[in-house]
mmCIF file with all atom_site columns, C-alpha atoms in Angstrom:
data_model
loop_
_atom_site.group_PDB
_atom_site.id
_atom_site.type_symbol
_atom_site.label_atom_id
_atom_site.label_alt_id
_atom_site.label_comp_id
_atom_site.label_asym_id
_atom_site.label_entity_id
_atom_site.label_seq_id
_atom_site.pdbx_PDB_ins_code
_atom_site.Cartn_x
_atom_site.Cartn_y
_atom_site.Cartn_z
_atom_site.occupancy
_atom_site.B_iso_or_equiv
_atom_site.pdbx_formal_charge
_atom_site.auth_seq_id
_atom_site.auth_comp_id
_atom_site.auth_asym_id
_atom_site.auth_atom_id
_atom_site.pdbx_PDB_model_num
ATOM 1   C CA . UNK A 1 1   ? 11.504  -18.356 2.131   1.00 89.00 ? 16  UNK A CA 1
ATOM 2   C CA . UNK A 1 2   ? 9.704   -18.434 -1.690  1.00 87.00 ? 17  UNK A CA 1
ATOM 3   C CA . UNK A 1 3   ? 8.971   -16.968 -4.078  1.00 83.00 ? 18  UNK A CA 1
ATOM 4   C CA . UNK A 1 4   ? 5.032   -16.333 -4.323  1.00 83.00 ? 19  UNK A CA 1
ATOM 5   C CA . UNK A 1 5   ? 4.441   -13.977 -7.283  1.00 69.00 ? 20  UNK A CA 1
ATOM 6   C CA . UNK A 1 6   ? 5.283   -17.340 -9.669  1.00 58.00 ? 21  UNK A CA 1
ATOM 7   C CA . UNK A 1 7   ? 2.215   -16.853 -12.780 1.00 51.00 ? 22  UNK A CA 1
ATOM 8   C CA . UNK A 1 8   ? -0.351  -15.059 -11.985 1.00 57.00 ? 23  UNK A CA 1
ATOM 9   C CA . UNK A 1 9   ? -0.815  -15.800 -7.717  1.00 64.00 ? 24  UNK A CA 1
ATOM 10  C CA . UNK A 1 10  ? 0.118   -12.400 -6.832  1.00 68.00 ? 25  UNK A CA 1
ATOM 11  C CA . UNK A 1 11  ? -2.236  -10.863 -9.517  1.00 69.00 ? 26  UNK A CA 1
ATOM 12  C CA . UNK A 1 12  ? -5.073  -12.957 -8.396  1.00 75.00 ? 27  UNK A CA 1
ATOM 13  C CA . UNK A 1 13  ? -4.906  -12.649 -4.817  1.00 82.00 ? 28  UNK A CA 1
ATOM 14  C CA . UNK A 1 14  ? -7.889  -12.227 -2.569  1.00 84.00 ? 29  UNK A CA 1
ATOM 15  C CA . UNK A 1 15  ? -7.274  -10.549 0.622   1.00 89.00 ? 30  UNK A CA 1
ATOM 16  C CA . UNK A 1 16  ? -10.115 -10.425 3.446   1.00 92.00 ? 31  UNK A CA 1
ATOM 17  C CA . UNK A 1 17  ? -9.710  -8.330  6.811   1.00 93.00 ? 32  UNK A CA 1
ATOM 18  C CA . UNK A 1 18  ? -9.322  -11.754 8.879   1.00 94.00 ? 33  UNK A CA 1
ATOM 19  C CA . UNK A 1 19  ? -5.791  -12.384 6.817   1.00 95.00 ? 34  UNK A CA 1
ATOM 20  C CA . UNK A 1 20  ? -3.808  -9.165  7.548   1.00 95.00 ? 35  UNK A CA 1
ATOM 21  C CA . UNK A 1 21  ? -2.128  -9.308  10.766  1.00 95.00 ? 36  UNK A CA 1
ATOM 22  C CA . UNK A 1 22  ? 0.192   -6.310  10.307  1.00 91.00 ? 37  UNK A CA 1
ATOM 23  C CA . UNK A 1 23  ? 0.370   -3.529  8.014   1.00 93.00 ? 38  UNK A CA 1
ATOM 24  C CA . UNK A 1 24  ? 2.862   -0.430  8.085   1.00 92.00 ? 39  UNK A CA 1
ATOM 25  C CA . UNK A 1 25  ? 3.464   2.360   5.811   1.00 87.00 ? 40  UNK A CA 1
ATOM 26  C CA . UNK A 1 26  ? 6.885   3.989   5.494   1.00 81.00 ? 41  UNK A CA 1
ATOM 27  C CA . UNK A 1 27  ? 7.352   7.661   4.049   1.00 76.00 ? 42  UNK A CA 1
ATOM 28  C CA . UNK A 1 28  ? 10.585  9.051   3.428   1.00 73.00 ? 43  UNK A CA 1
ATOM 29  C CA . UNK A 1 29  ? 9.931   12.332  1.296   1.00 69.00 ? 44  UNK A CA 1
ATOM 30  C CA . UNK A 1 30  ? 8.192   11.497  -1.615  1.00 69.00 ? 45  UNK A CA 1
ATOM 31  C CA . UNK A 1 31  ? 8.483   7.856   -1.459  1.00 74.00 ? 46  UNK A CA 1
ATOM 32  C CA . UNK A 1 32  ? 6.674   5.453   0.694   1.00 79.00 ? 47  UNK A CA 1
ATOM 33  C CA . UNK A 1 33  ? 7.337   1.674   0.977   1.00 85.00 ? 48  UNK A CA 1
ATOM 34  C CA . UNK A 1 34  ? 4.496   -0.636  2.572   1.00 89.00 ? 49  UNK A CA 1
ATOM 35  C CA . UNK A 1 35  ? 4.606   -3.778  4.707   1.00 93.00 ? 50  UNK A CA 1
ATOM 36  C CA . UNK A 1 36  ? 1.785   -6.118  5.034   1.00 94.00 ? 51  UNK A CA 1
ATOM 37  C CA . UNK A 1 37  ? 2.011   -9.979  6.407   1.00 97.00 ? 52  UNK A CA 1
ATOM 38  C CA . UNK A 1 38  ? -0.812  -12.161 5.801   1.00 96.00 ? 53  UNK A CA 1
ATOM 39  C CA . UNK A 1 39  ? -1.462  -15.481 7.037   1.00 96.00 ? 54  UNK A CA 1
ATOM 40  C CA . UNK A 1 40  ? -4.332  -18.143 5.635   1.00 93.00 ? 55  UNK A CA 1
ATOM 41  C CA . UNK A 1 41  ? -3.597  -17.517 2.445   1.00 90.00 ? 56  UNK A CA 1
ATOM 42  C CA . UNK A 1 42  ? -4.456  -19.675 -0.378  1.00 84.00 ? 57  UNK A CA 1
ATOM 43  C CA . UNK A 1 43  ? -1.709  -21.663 -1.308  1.00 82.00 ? 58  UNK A CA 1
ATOM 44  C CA . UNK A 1 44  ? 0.413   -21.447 1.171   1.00 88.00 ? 59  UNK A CA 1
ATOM 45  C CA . UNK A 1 45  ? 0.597   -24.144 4.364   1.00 91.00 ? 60  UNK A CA 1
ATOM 46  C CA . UNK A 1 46  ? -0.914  -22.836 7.482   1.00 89.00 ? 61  UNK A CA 1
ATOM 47  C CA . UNK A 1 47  ? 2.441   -22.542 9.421   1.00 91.00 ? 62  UNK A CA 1
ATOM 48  C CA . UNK A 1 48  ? 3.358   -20.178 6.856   1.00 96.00 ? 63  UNK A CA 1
ATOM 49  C CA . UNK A 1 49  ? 3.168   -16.239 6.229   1.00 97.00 ? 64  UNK A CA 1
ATOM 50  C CA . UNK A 1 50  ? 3.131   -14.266 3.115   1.00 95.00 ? 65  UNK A CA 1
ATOM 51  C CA . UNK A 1 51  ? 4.864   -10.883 3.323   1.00 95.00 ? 66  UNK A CA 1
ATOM 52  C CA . UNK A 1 52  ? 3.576   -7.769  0.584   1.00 92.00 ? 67  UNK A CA 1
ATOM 53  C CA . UNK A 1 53  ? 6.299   -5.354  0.341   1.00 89.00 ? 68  UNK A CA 1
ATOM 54  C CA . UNK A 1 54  ? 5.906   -2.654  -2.021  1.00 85.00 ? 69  UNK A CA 1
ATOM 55  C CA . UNK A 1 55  ? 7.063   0.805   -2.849  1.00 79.00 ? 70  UNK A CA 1
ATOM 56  C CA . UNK A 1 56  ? 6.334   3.887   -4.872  1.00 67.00 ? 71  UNK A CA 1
ATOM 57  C CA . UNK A 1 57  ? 6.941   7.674   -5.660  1.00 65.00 ? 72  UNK A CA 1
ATOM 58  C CA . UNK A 1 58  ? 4.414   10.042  -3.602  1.00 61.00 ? 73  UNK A CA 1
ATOM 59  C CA . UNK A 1 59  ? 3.411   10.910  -7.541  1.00 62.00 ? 74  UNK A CA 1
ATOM 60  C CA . UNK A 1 60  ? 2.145   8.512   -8.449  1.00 56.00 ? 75  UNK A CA 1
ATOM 61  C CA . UNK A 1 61  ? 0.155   6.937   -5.830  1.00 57.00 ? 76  UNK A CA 1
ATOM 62  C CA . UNK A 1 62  ? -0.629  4.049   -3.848  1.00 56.00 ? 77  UNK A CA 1
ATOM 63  C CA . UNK A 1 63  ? -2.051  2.265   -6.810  1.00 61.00 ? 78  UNK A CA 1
ATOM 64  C CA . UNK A 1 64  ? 1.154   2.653   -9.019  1.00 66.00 ? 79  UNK A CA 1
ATOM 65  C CA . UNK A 1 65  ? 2.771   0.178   -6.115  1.00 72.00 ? 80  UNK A CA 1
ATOM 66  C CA . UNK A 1 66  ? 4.606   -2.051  -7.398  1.00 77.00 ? 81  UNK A CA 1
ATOM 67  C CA . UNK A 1 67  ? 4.241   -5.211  -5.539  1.00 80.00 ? 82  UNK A CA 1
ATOM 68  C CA . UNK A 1 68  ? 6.717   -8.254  -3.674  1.00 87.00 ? 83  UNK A CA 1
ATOM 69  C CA . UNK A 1 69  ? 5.107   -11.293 -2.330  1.00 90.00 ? 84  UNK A CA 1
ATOM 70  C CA . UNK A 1 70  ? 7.632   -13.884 -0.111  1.00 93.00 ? 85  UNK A CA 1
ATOM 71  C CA . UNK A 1 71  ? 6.029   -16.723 1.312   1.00 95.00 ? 86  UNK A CA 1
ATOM 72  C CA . UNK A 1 72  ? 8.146   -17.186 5.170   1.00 97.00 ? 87  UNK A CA 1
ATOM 73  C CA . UNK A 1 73  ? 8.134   -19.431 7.606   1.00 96.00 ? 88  UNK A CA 1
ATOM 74  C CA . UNK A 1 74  ? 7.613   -18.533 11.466  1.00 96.00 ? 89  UNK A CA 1
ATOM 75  C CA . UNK A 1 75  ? 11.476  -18.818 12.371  1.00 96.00 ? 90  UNK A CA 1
ATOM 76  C CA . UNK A 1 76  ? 12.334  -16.953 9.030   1.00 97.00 ? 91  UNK A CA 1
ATOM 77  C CA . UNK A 1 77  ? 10.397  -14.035 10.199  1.00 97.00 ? 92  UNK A CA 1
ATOM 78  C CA . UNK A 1 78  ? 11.571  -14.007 13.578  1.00 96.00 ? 93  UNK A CA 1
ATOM 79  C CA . UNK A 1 79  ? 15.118  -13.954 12.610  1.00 96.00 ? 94  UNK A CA 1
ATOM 80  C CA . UNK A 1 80  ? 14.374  -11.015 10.021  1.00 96.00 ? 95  UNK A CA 1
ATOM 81  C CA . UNK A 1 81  ? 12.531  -9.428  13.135  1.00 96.00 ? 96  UNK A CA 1
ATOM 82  C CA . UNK A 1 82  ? 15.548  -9.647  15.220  1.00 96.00 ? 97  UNK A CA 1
ATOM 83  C CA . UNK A 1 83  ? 18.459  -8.647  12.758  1.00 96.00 ? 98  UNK A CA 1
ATOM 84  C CA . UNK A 1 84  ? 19.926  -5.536  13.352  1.00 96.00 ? 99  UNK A CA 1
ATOM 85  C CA . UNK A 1 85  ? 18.992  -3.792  10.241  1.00 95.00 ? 100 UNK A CA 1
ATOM 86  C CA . UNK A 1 86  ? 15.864  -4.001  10.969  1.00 93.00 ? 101 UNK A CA 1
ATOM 87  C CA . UNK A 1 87  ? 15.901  -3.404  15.346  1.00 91.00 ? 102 UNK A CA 1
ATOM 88  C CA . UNK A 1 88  ? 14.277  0.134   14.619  1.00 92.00 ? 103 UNK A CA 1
ATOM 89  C CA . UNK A 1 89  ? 11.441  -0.830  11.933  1.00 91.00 ? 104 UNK A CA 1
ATOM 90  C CA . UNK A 1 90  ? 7.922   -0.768  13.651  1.00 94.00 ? 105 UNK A CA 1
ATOM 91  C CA . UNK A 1 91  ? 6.685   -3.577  11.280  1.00 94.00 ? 106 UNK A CA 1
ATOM 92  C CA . UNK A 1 92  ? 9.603   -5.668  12.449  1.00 95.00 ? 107 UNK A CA 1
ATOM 93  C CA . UNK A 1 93  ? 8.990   -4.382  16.163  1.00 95.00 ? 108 UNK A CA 1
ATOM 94  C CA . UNK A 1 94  ? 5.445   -5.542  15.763  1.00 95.00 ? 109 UNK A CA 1
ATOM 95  C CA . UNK A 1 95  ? 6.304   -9.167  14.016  1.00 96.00 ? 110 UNK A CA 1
ATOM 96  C CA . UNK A 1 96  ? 9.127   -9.715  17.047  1.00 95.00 ? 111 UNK A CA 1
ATOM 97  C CA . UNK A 1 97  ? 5.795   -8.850  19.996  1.00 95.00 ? 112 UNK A CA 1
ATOM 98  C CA . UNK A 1 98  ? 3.431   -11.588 18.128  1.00 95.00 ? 113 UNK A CA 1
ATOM 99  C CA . UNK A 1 99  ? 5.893   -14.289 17.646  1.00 93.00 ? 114 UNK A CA 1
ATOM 100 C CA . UNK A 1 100 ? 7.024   -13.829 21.571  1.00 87.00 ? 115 UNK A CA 1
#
């Protein structure tokens, strides 16, 4: 697990259809935190994934989210998939099926 936001990667990257495997939105009252993990992203090796998790107030809208960008690696995310805190997340549910 890294860091990916280091300069200005986060800022400049591109993100095509082909790269988002999973993407869920969470709303609890007026805020709403968002999952998405990419793979074949620039800059990262190809065994790797790069997980957007962001968050904001219902107020302000989606493009007030402020943005998290952690580069894992297969086992990393299968291990976050499986922990307990996260057993009733449908983004984890749905990292767990493709990694089976």
């Amino acid at each position: 697990m890294r860091d990916y936001a280091k300069g200005n990667l986060l800022n400049n990257l591109n993100v095509k259809l082909h790269n988002i495997l999973f993407t869920n939105t969470i709303a609890d009252g007026y805020e709403e935190q968002k999952y998405i993990l990419l793979t074949d992203i620039e800059g990262i090796a190809y065994d790797e994934y790069l997980l957007l998790e962001g968050g904001h107030c219902s107020c302000y809208g989606f493009d007030e989210t402020e943005w998290y960008a952690t580069v894992y690696e297969e086992d990393e995310l299968i291990n976050l998939a499986s922990a307990e805190y996260n057993k009733k997340s449908l983004f984890w549910k749905m990292v767990k099926k493709y990694f089976e």
